[in-house]
Tab-separated table of N, CA, C and O in Angstrom:
chain	number	residue	atom	x	y	z
O	3	UNK	N	0.847	-1.170	0.000
O	3	UNK	CA	0.000	0.000	0.000
O	3	UNK	C	0.896	1.238	0.000
O	3	UNK	O	1.928	1.274	0.674
O	4	UNK	N	0.495	2.248	-0.720
O	4	UNK	CA	1.191	3.534	-0.714
O	4	UNK	C	0.478	4.431	0.286
O	4	UNK	O	-0.736	4.631	0.197
O	5	UNK	N	1.241	4.959	1.248
O	5	UNK	CA	0.664	5.772	2.310
O	5	UNK	C	1.342	7.139	2.305
O	5	UNK	O	2.567	7.236	2.401
O	6	UNK	N	0.552	8.195	2.165
O	6	UNK	CA	1.054	9.564	2.212
O	6	UNK	C	0.849	10.097	3.628
O	6	UNK	O	-0.257	10.018	4.166
O	7	UNK	N	1.920	10.606	4.237
O	7	UNK	CA	1.874	11.046	5.627
O	7	UNK	C	2.252	12.515	5.732
O	7	UNK	O	3.294	12.940	5.248
O	8	UNK	N	1.409	13.280	6.386
O	8	UNK	CA	1.694	14.675	6.688
O	8	UNK	C	2.777	14.735	7.765
O	8	UNK	O	3.032	13.744	8.458
O	9	UNK	N	3.409	15.871	7.931
O	9	UNK	CA	4.468	16.006	8.931
O	9	UNK	C	3.977	16.746	10.177
O	9	UNK	O	3.850	16.166	11.241
O	10	UNK	N	3.671	18.041	10.034
O	10	UNK	CA	3.294	18.868	11.184
O	10	UNK	C	1.918	18.465	11.708
O	10	UNK	O	0.938	18.437	10.968
O	11	UNK	N	1.879	18.140	12.988
O	11	UNK	CA	0.631	17.719	13.613
O	11	UNK	C	0.353	16.240	13.453
O	11	UNK	O	-0.599	15.717	14.018
O	12	UNK	N	1.193	15.545	12.684
O	12	UNK	CA	0.979	14.123	12.412
O	12	UNK	C	2.172	13.299	12.892
O	12	UNK	O	2.013	12.366	13.663
O	13	UNK	N	3.359	13.639	12.437
O	13	UNK	CA	4.577	12.975	12.911
O	13	UNK	C	5.129	13.734	14.121
O	13	UNK	O	5.600	13.131	15.078
O	14	UNK	N	5.043	15.049	14.062
O	14	UNK	CA	5.498	15.897	15.178
O	14	UNK	C	4.366	16.850	15.576
O	14	UNK	O	3.435	17.080	14.803
O	15	UNK	N	4.478	17.395	16.780
O	15	UNK	CA	3.503	18.388	17.228
O	15	UNK	C	3.524	19.591	16.283
O	15	UNK	O	4.555	19.926	15.712
O	16	UNK	N	2.402	20.252	16.157
O	16	UNK	CA	2.262	21.403	15.261
O	16	UNK	C	3.024	22.604	15.826
O	16	UNK	O	2.582	23.234	16.776
O	17	UNK	N	4.190	22.903	15.273
O	17	UNK	CA	5.009	24.053	15.694
O	17	UNK	C	5.564	24.789	14.476
O	17	UNK	O	6.541	25.527	14.600
O	18	UNK	N	4.982	24.570	13.306
O	18	UNK	CA	5.489	25.144	12.060
O	18	UNK	C	5.753	26.630	12.229
O	18	UNK	O	4.927	27.326	12.812
O	19	UNK	N	6.878	27.155	11.773
O	19	UNK	CA	7.873	26.546	10.895
O	19	UNK	C	8.939	25.733	11.624
O	19	UNK	O	9.754	25.080	10.988
O	20	UNK	N	8.927	25.754	12.972
O	20	UNK	CA	9.871	24.908	13.712
O	20	UNK	C	9.425	23.456	13.627
O	20	UNK	O	8.293	23.152	13.257
O	21	UNK	N	10.299	22.551	14.018
O	21	UNK	CA	9.961	21.131	14.117
O	21	UNK	C	9.566	20.867	15.566
O	21	UNK	O	10.365	21.085	16.475
O	22	UNK	N	8.327	20.420	15.765
O	22	UNK	CA	7.850	20.129	17.112
O	22	UNK	C	8.391	18.812	17.628
O	22	UNK	O	9.146	18.111	16.943
O	23	UNK	N	7.973	18.462	18.851
O	23	UNK	CA	8.356	17.184	19.440
O	23	UNK	C	7.622	16.063	18.707
O	23	UNK	O	6.479	16.241	18.253
O	24	UNK	N	8.249	14.908	18.641
O	24	UNK	CA	7.618	13.767	17.985
O	24	UNK	C	6.339	13.376	18.714
O	24	UNK	O	6.302	13.333	19.941
O	25	UNK	N	5.299	13.097	17.953
O	25	UNK	CA	4.080	12.529	18.520
O	25	UNK	C	4.420	11.082	18.877
O	25	UNK	O	5.026	10.366	18.068
O	26	UNK	N	4.079	10.663	20.111
O	26	UNK	CA	4.494	9.333	20.559
O	26	UNK	C	4.193	8.220	19.553
O	26	UNK	O	3.080	8.129	19.032
O	27	UNK	N	5.237	7.454	19.282
O	27	UNK	CA	5.195	6.262	18.447
O	27	UNK	C	5.039	6.533	16.943
O	27	UNK	O	4.888	5.600	16.168
O	28	UNK	N	5.081	7.786	16.521
O	28	UNK	CA	4.885	8.082	15.094
O	28	UNK	C	5.969	7.425	14.240
O	28	UNK	O	5.658	6.656	13.330
O	29	UNK	N	7.245	7.729	14.500
O	29	UNK	CA	8.287	7.199	13.617
O	29	UNK	C	8.447	5.696	13.780
O	29	UNK	O	8.677	4.996	12.793
O	30	UNK	N	8.295	5.175	14.992
O	30	UNK	CA	8.427	3.723	15.159
O	30	UNK	C	7.299	2.983	14.438
O	30	UNK	O	7.526	1.933	13.830
O	31	UNK	N	6.092	3.549	14.466
O	31	UNK	CA	4.970	2.931	13.749
O	31	UNK	C	5.209	2.966	12.249
O	31	UNK	O	4.991	1.970	11.550
O	32	UNK	N	5.687	4.098	11.746
O	32	UNK	CA	5.939	4.214	10.309
O	32	UNK	C	7.034	3.248	9.866
O	32	UNK	O	6.928	2.628	8.800
O	33	UNK	N	8.064	3.068	10.684
O	33	UNK	CA	9.116	2.112	10.338
O	33	UNK	C	8.571	0.680	10.328
O	33	UNK	O	8.931	-0.118	9.455
O	34	UNK	N	7.669	0.353	11.260
O	34	UNK	CA	7.062	-0.983	11.261
O	34	UNK	C	6.211	-1.197	10.011
O	34	UNK	O	6.201	-2.287	9.438
O	35	UNK	N	5.521	-0.155	9.566
O	35	UNK	CA	4.719	-0.271	8.342
O	35	UNK	C	5.629	-0.503	7.136
O	35	UNK	O	5.307	-1.302	6.253
O	36	UNK	N	6.780	0.178	7.105
O	36	UNK	CA	7.741	-0.057	6.029
O	36	UNK	C	8.236	-1.497	6.045
O	36	UNK	O	8.373	-2.113	4.997
O	37	UNK	N	8.500	-2.012	7.220
O	37	UNK	CA	8.968	-3.396	7.335
O	37	UNK	C	7.927	-4.385	6.797
O	37	UNK	O	8.282	-5.463	6.340
O	38	UNK	N	6.665	-3.997	6.832
O	38	UNK	CA	5.594	-4.845	6.293
O	38	UNK	C	5.400	-4.629	4.788
O	38	UNK	O	4.500	-5.188	4.198
O	39	UNK	N	6.244	-3.775	4.186
O	39	UNK	CA	6.214	-3.600	2.738
O	39	UNK	C	5.452	-2.390	2.224
O	39	UNK	O	5.313	-2.214	1.012
O	40	UNK	N	4.966	-1.541	3.108
O	40	UNK	CA	4.243	-0.347	2.663
O	40	UNK	C	5.226	0.729	2.206
O	40	UNK	O	6.296	0.887	2.792
O	41	UNK	N	4.864	1.459	1.145
O	41	UNK	CA	5.680	2.577	0.660
O	41	UNK	C	5.164	3.855	1.300
O	41	UNK	O	3.968	4.143	1.241
O	42	UNK	N	6.060	4.625	1.893
O	42	UNK	CA	5.671	5.851	2.568
O	42	UNK	C	6.136	7.070	1.787
O	42	UNK	O	7.284	7.134	1.351
O	43	UNK	N	5.228	8.017	1.649
O	43	UNK	CA	5.527	9.294	1.010
O	43	UNK	C	5.329	10.393	2.049
O	43	UNK	O	4.266	10.463	2.682
O	44	UNK	N	6.351	11.227	2.256
O	44	UNK	CA	6.177	12.392	3.107
O	44	UNK	C	5.403	13.423	2.289
O	44	UNK	O	5.829	13.831	1.206
O	45	UNK	N	4.267	13.822	2.805
O	45	UNK	CA	3.317	14.671	2.078
O	45	UNK	C	3.032	15.886	2.956
O	45	UNK	O	2.236	15.828	3.872
O	46	UNK	N	3.733	16.982	2.708
O	46	UNK	CA	3.678	18.122	3.610
O	46	UNK	C	3.648	19.443	2.840
O	46	UNK	O	4.096	19.525	1.706
O	47	UNK	N	3.140	20.448	3.517
O	47	UNK	CA	3.128	21.802	2.972
O	47	UNK	C	4.532	22.392	2.947
O	47	UNK	O	4.813	23.294	2.179
O	48	UNK	N	5.429	21.855	3.756
O	48	UNK	CA	6.768	22.413	3.893
O	48	UNK	C	7.531	22.403	2.562
O	48	UNK	O	7.366	21.492	1.762
O	49	UNK	N	8.411	23.408	2.424
O	49	UNK	CA	9.322	23.461	1.279
O	49	UNK	C	10.600	24.144	1.733
O	49	UNK	O	10.671	24.679	2.841
O	50	UNK	N	11.607	24.114	0.887
O	50	UNK	CA	12.873	24.781	1.193
O	50	UNK	C	13.508	24.281	2.472
O	50	UNK	O	13.507	23.089	2.776
O	51	UNK	N	14.026	25.209	3.279
O	51	UNK	CA	14.707	24.864	4.525
O	51	UNK	C	13.782	24.141	5.487
O	51	UNK	O	14.186	23.194	6.169
O	52	UNK	N	12.522	24.565	5.570
O	52	UNK	CA	11.575	23.911	6.480
O	52	UNK	C	11.362	22.447	6.091
O	52	UNK	O	11.254	21.578	6.950
O	53	UNK	N	11.322	22.159	4.793
O	53	UNK	CA	11.209	20.772	4.348
O	53	UNK	C	12.490	20.008	4.673
O	53	UNK	O	12.430	18.875	5.165
O	54	UNK	N	13.632	20.626	4.436
O	54	UNK	CA	14.913	19.985	4.778
O	54	UNK	C	14.967	19.636	6.269
O	54	UNK	O	15.438	18.564	6.643
O	55	UNK	N	14.465	20.540	7.115
O	55	UNK	CA	14.443	20.293	8.561
O	55	UNK	C	13.568	19.082	8.893
O	55	UNK	O	13.930	18.254	9.735
O	56	UNK	N	12.423	18.980	8.237
O	56	UNK	CA	11.517	17.851	8.481
O	56	UNK	C	12.157	16.534	8.041
O	56	UNK	O	12.101	15.533	8.757
O	57	UNK	N	12.771	16.543	6.865
O	57	UNK	CA	13.420	15.333	6.353
O	57	UNK	C	14.572	14.939	7.265
O	57	UNK	O	14.738	13.761	7.603
O	58	UNK	N	15.353	15.910	7.717
O	58	UNK	CA	16.473	15.625	8.623
O	58	UNK	C	15.972	15.052	9.943
O	58	UNK	O	16.564	14.131	10.497
O	59	UNK	N	14.871	15.597	10.457
O	59	UNK	CA	14.296	15.056	11.687
O	59	UNK	C	13.955	13.578	11.499
O	59	UNK	O	14.290	12.733	12.337
O	60	UNK	N	13.294	13.256	10.404
O	60	UNK	CA	12.915	11.865	10.135
O	60	UNK	C	14.149	10.981	9.980
O	60	UNK	O	14.208	9.876	10.525
O	61	UNK	N	15.147	11.464	9.249
O	61	UNK	CA	16.408	10.714	9.089
O	61	UNK	C	17.036	10.433	10.452
O	61	UNK	O	17.559	9.335	10.686
O	62	UNK	N	16.999	11.423	11.353
O	62	UNK	CA	17.608	11.244	12.679
O	62	UNK	C	16.901	10.157	13.480
O	62	UNK	O	17.477	9.596	14.406
O	63	UNK	N	15.659	9.860	13.123
O	63	UNK	CA	14.886	8.808	13.787
O	63	UNK	C	14.960	7.485	13.022
O	63	UNK	O	14.279	6.521	13.357
O	64	UNK	N	15.754	7.461	11.935
O	64	UNK	CA	15.894	6.248	11.139
O	64	UNK	C	14.762	6.022	10.163
O	64	UNK	O	14.553	4.915	9.679
O	65	UNK	N	14.013	7.076	9.851
O	65	UNK	CA	12.866	6.974	8.948
O	65	UNK	C	13.208	7.583	7.593
O	65	UNK	O	13.535	8.765	7.495
O	66	UNK	N	13.176	6.762	6.572
O	66	UNK	CA	13.419	7.199	5.191
O	66	UNK	C	12.105	7.041	4.429
O	66	UNK	O	11.366	6.091	4.647
O	67	UNK	N	11.849	7.935	3.504
O	67	UNK	CA	10.626	7.883	2.709
O	67	UNK	C	10.926	7.443	1.287
O	67	UNK	O	11.993	7.744	0.752
O	68	UNK	N	9.958	6.782	0.673
O	68	UNK	CA	10.059	6.399	-0.730
O	68	UNK	C	10.175	7.662	-1.588
O	68	UNK	O	10.969	7.736	-2.521
O	69	UNK	N	9.351	8.656	-1.264
O	69	UNK	CA	9.363	9.924	-1.994
O	69	UNK	C	8.952	11.036	-1.033
O	69	UNK	O	8.356	10.772	0.015
O	70	UNK	N	9.269	12.278	-1.403
O	70	UNK	CA	8.935	13.434	-0.583
O	70	UNK	C	8.198	14.444	-1.448
O	70	UNK	O	8.755	14.969	-2.412
O	71	UNK	N	6.926	14.651	-1.124
O	71	UNK	CA	6.050	15.564	-1.866
O	71	UNK	C	5.985	15.224	-3.357
O	71	UNK	O	5.783	16.101	-4.194
O	72	UNK	N	6.175	13.965	-3.682
O	72	UNK	CA	6.121	13.473	-5.061
O	72	UNK	C	5.504	12.081	-5.051
O	72	UNK	O	5.508	11.405	-4.026
O	73	UNK	N	5.036	11.641	-6.202
O	73	UNK	CA	4.505	10.287	-6.323
O	73	UNK	C	5.620	9.244	-6.385
O	73	UNK	O	5.433	8.112	-5.971
O	74	UNK	N	6.754	9.624	-6.907
O	74	UNK	CA	7.933	8.750	-6.986
O	74	UNK	C	9.155	9.659	-6.979
O	74	UNK	O	9.068	10.848	-7.329
O	75	UNK	N	10.309	9.154	-6.557
O	75	UNK	CA	11.481	10.020	-6.343
O	75	UNK	C	11.917	10.835	-7.552
O	75	UNK	O	12.374	11.962	-7.400
O	76	UNK	N	11.766	10.297	-8.749
O	76	UNK	CA	12.270	10.978	-9.948
O	76	UNK	C	11.283	11.990	-10.523
O	76	UNK	O	11.606	12.687	-11.489
O	77	UNK	N	10.095	12.081	-9.974
O	77	UNK	CA	9.062	12.960	-10.538
O	77	UNK	C	9.513	14.417	-10.485
O	77	UNK	O	10.074	14.874	-9.495
O	78	UNK	N	9.264	15.139	-11.561
O	78	UNK	CA	9.583	16.561	-11.645
O	78	UNK	C	8.268	17.301	-11.824
O	78	UNK	O	7.468	16.978	-12.710
O	79	UNK	N	8.043	18.278	-10.978
O	79	UNK	CA	6.803	19.044	-11.078
O	79	UNK	C	6.982	20.210	-12.024
O	79	UNK	O	7.957	20.944	-11.958
O	80	UNK	N	6.016	20.358	-12.893
O	80	UNK	CA	5.976	21.488	-13.811
O	80	UNK	C	4.699	22.253	-13.518
O	80	UNK	O	3.792	21.728	-12.868
O	81	UNK	N	4.607	23.451	-14.000
O	81	UNK	CA	3.452	24.299	-13.726
O	81	UNK	C	2.123	23.698	-14.133
O	81	UNK	O	1.094	24.001	-13.550
O	82	UNK	N	2.107	22.815	-15.119
O	82	UNK	CA	0.842	22.264	-15.608
O	82	UNK	C	0.537	20.874	-15.033
O	82	UNK	O	-0.387	20.224	-15.476
O	83	UNK	N	1.325	20.425	-14.067
O	83	UNK	CA	1.117	19.109	-13.468
O	83	UNK	C	0.622	19.287	-12.034
O	83	UNK	O	1.183	20.075	-11.273
O	84	UNK	N	-0.420	18.566	-11.664
O	84	UNK	CA	-0.972	18.644	-10.324
O	84	UNK	C	0.031	18.130	-9.296
O	84	UNK	O	0.737	17.168	-9.539
O	85	UNK	N	0.055	18.765	-8.133
O	85	UNK	CA	0.919	18.301	-7.045
O	85	UNK	C	0.189	17.306	-6.160
O	85	UNK	O	0.677	16.930	-5.114
O	86	UNK	N	-0.986	16.890	-6.543
O	86	UNK	CA	-1.715	15.925	-5.729
O	86	UNK	C	-0.956	14.605	-5.727
O	86	UNK	O	-0.537	14.114	-6.757
O	87	UNK	N	-0.804	14.039	-4.547
O	87	UNK	CA	-0.097	12.777	-4.388
O	87	UNK	C	-1.093	11.640	-4.530
O	87	UNK	O	-2.163	11.656	-3.929
O	88	UNK	N	-0.738	10.640	-5.329
O	88	UNK	CA	-1.580	9.460	-5.483
O	88	UNK	C	-1.156	8.443	-4.433
O	88	UNK	O	-0.011	8.008	-4.404
O	89	UNK	N	-2.083	8.100	-3.547
O	89	UNK	CA	-1.790	7.138	-2.491
O	89	UNK	C	-3.046	6.324	-2.201
O	89	UNK	O	-4.152	6.718	-2.573
O	90	UNK	N	-2.852	5.202	-1.539
O	90	UNK	CA	-3.979	4.377	-1.118
O	90	UNK	C	-4.570	4.886	0.187
O	90	UNK	O	-5.730	4.633	0.499
O	91	UNK	N	-3.746	5.585	0.957
O	91	UNK	CA	-4.184	6.106	2.254
O	91	UNK	C	-3.417	7.383	2.555
O	91	UNK	O	-2.258	7.522	2.186
O	92	UNK	N	-4.096	8.304	3.239
O	92	UNK	CA	-3.492	9.565	3.655
O	92	UNK	C	-3.622	9.663	5.174
O	92	UNK	O	-4.722	9.478	5.712
O	93	UNK	N	-2.516	9.938	5.848
O	93	UNK	CA	-2.546	10.115	7.297
O	93	UNK	C	-2.229	11.576	7.568
O	93	UNK	O	-1.142	12.056	7.239
O	94	UNK	N	-3.190	12.280	8.170
O	94	UNK	CA	-3.077	13.721	8.355
O	94	UNK	C	-3.879	14.116	9.589
O	94	UNK	O	-4.997	13.634	9.778
O	95	UNK	N	-3.330	15.001	10.407
O	95	UNK	CA	-4.045	15.458	11.596
O	95	UNK	C	-5.288	16.269	11.250
O	95	UNK	O	-6.147	16.479	12.106
O	96	UNK	N	-5.411	16.706	10.022
O	96	UNK	CA	-6.563	17.515	9.621
O	96	UNK	C	-7.731	16.664	9.115
O	96	UNK	O	-8.722	17.203	8.632
O	97	UNK	N	-7.625	15.346	9.241
O	97	UNK	CA	-8.741	14.475	8.871
O	97	UNK	C	-9.953	14.819	9.726
O	97	UNK	O	-9.813	15.285	10.857
O	98	UNK	N	-11.114	14.516	9.213
O	98	UNK	CA	-12.335	14.680	9.994
O	98	UNK	C	-12.214	13.794	11.228
O	98	UNK	O	-11.950	12.608	11.122
O	99	UNK	N	-12.336	14.363	12.399
O	99	UNK	CA	-12.181	13.595	13.630
O	99	UNK	C	-10.778	13.644	14.191
O	99	UNK	O	-10.512	13.124	15.256
O	100	UNK	N	-9.840	14.254	13.476
O	100	UNK	CA	-8.483	14.391	13.979
O	100	UNK	C	-7.626	13.160	13.755
O	100	UNK	O	-8.027	12.206	13.098
O	101	UNK	N	-6.446	13.203	14.320
O	101	UNK	CA	-5.469	12.129	14.156
O	101	UNK	C	-5.707	11.059	15.209
O	101	UNK	O	-5.631	11.336	16.405
O	102	UNK	N	-5.985	9.812	14.781
O	102	UNK	CA	-6.111	8.738	15.770
O	102	UNK	C	-4.750	8.446	16.407
O	102	UNK	O	-3.716	8.876	15.924
O	103	UNK	N	-4.757	7.698	17.471
O	103	UNK	CA	-3.534	7.220	18.110
O	103	UNK	C	-2.754	6.381	17.098
O	103	UNK	O	-3.335	5.661	16.296
O	104	UNK	N	-1.407	6.460	17.133
O	104	UNK	CA	-0.596	5.732	16.158
O	104	UNK	C	-0.777	4.222	16.279
O	104	UNK	O	-0.669	3.499	15.304
O	105	UNK	N	-1.091	3.713	17.469
O	105	UNK	CA	-1.387	2.287	17.612
O	105	UNK	C	-2.640	1.904	16.848
O	105	UNK	O	-2.701	0.871	16.173
O	106	UNK	N	-3.661	2.759	16.917
O	106	UNK	CA	-4.904	2.520	16.167
O	106	UNK	C	-4.652	2.592	14.664
O	106	UNK	O	-5.179	1.785	13.887
O	107	UNK	N	-3.835	3.532	14.235
O	107	UNK	CA	-3.500	3.646	12.816
O	107	UNK	C	-2.838	2.357	12.341
O	107	UNK	O	-3.210	1.791	11.306
O	108	UNK	N	-1.861	1.878	13.107
O	108	UNK	CA	-1.154	0.652	12.735
O	108	UNK	C	-2.116	-0.527	12.624
O	108	UNK	O	-2.087	-1.281	11.652
O	109	UNK	N	-2.984	-0.695	13.612
O	109	UNK	CA	-3.933	-1.813	13.594
O	109	UNK	C	-4.909	-1.699	12.417
O	109	UNK	O	-5.242	-2.704	11.791
O	110	UNK	N	-5.356	-0.501	12.108
O	110	UNK	CA	-6.275	-0.327	10.984
O	110	UNK	C	-5.629	-0.685	9.653
O	110	UNK	O	-6.289	-1.201	8.759
O	111	UNK	N	-4.338	-0.395	9.519
O	111	UNK	CA	-3.644	-0.688	8.265
O	111	UNK	C	-3.298	-2.172	8.168
O	111	UNK	O	-3.431	-2.781	7.117
O	112	UNK	N	-2.868	-2.763	9.268
O	112	UNK	CA	-2.366	-4.139	9.217
O	112	UNK	C	-3.420	-5.198	9.495
O	112	UNK	O	-3.178	-6.377	9.259
O	113	UNK	N	-4.603	-4.807	9.964
O	113	UNK	CA	-5.657	-5.765	10.265
O	113	UNK	C	-6.912	-5.428	9.459
O	113	UNK	O	-7.775	-4.686	9.930
O	114	UNK	N	-7.043	-5.984	8.249
O	114	UNK	CA	-8.191	-5.660	7.397
O	114	UNK	C	-9.534	-5.985	8.045
O	114	UNK	O	-10.523	-5.323	7.771
O	115	UNK	N	-9.587	-6.982	8.909
O	115	UNK	CA	-10.852	-7.336	9.555
O	115	UNK	C	-11.346	-6.218	10.459
O	115	UNK	O	-12.540	-6.013	10.610
O	116	UNK	N	-10.434	-5.487	11.067
O	116	UNK	CA	-10.791	-4.352	11.905
O	116	UNK	C	-11.515	-3.294	11.070
O	116	UNK	O	-12.487	-2.710	11.506
O	117	UNK	N	-11.042	-3.056	9.839
O	117	UNK	CA	-11.668	-2.076	8.959
O	117	UNK	C	-13.064	-2.519	8.534
O	117	UNK	O	-13.969	-1.707	8.419
O	118	UNK	N	-13.270	-3.817	8.302
O	118	UNK	CA	-14.584	-4.324	7.906
O	118	UNK	C	-15.594	-4.108	9.017
O	118	UNK	O	-16.734	-3.738	8.770
O	119	UNK	N	-15.175	-4.311	10.260
O	119	UNK	CA	-16.053	-4.101	11.402
O	119	UNK	C	-16.462	-2.635	11.488
O	119	UNK	O	-17.625	-2.311	11.716
O	120	UNK	N	-15.521	-1.722	11.287
O	120	UNK	CA	-15.821	-0.290	11.318
O	120	UNK	C	-16.765	0.087	10.182
O	120	UNK	O	-17.646	0.915	10.351
O	121	UNK	N	-16.585	-0.516	9.013
O	121	UNK	CA	-17.453	-0.220	7.869
O	121	UNK	C	-18.887	-0.656	8.162
O	121	UNK	O	-19.837	0.057	7.837
O	122	UNK	N	-19.058	-1.808	8.794
O	122	UNK	CA	-20.404	-2.266	9.157
O	122	UNK	C	-21.055	-1.286	10.128
O	122	UNK	O	-22.229	-0.943	9.983
O	123	UNK	N	-20.314	-0.819	11.136
O	123	UNK	CA	-20.841	0.145	12.097
O	123	UNK	C	-21.220	1.446	11.397
O	123	UNK	O	-22.236	2.054	11.697
O	124	UNK	N	-20.382	1.879	10.449
O	124	UNK	CA	-20.665	3.118	9.715
O	124	UNK	C	-21.955	2.993	8.926
O	124	UNK	O	-22.805	3.882	8.941
O	125	UNK	N	-22.133	1.850	8.258
O	125	UNK	CA	-23.342	1.640	7.457
O	125	UNK	C	-24.579	1.598	8.336
O	125	UNK	O	-25.626	2.131	7.972
O	126	UNK	N	-24.479	0.966	9.514
O	126	UNK	CA	-25.611	0.940	10.439
O	126	UNK	C	-25.951	2.354	10.892
O	126	UNK	O	-27.119	2.712	11.000
O	127	UNK	N	-24.920	3.149	11.167
O	127	UNK	CA	-25.150	4.539	11.579
O	127	UNK	C	-25.824	5.341	10.477
O	127	UNK	O	-26.749	6.112	10.727
O	128	UNK	N	-25.396	5.154	9.224
O	128	UNK	CA	-26.014	5.852	8.105
O	128	UNK	C	-27.464	5.407	7.916
O	128	UNK	O	-28.327	6.227	7.616
O	129	UNK	N	-27.724	4.118	8.118
O	129	UNK	CA	-29.097	3.615	7.986
O	129	UNK	C	-29.998	4.268	9.031
O	129	UNK	O	-31.153	4.601	8.738
O	130	UNK	N	-29.496	4.461	10.254
O	130	UNK	CA	-30.295	5.107	11.289
O	130	UNK	C	-30.571	6.558	10.930
O	130	UNK	O	-31.659	7.074	11.184
O	131	UNK	N	-29.605	7.225	10.334
O	131	UNK	CA	-29.780	8.644	9.994
O	131	UNK	C	-30.712	8.817	8.799
O	131	UNK	O	-31.620	9.649	8.824
O	132	UNK	N	-30.508	8.017	7.751
O	132	UNK	CA	-31.239	8.220	6.504
O	132	UNK	C	-32.356	7.211	6.301
O	132	UNK	O	-33.020	7.241	5.278
O	133	UNK	N	-32.511	6.317	7.267
O	133	UNK	CA	-33.614	5.375	7.287
O	133	UNK	C	-33.648	4.437	6.173
O	133	UNK	O	-34.477	3.870	5.642
């Protein structure tokens, strides 16, 4: 699975343009996902020195990304090409409901049965609302 991960508020506390403290278990969880074969893309608003700082922070924790703000490492952005990242999943603190605990994120990605149970609950909730 290709997973795009935001930096500020997701891997580290929101302190932009500074690098905040690591959110507990963020980098260790991401490294475990890589060990399971998932490709990780750092997907952040940061650029220039601020992006370099974020990448260096991740490197210092032993976390390397498949690509950074790109779909693949060799991609070159031109004015007429969308910067939207193609991924199977996006992890971002700005999701509806906020950022779940990194343990919950890991279980949701690695345990497909957990996701099926949540989907059934969601459908039941929608049925109650829309009858």
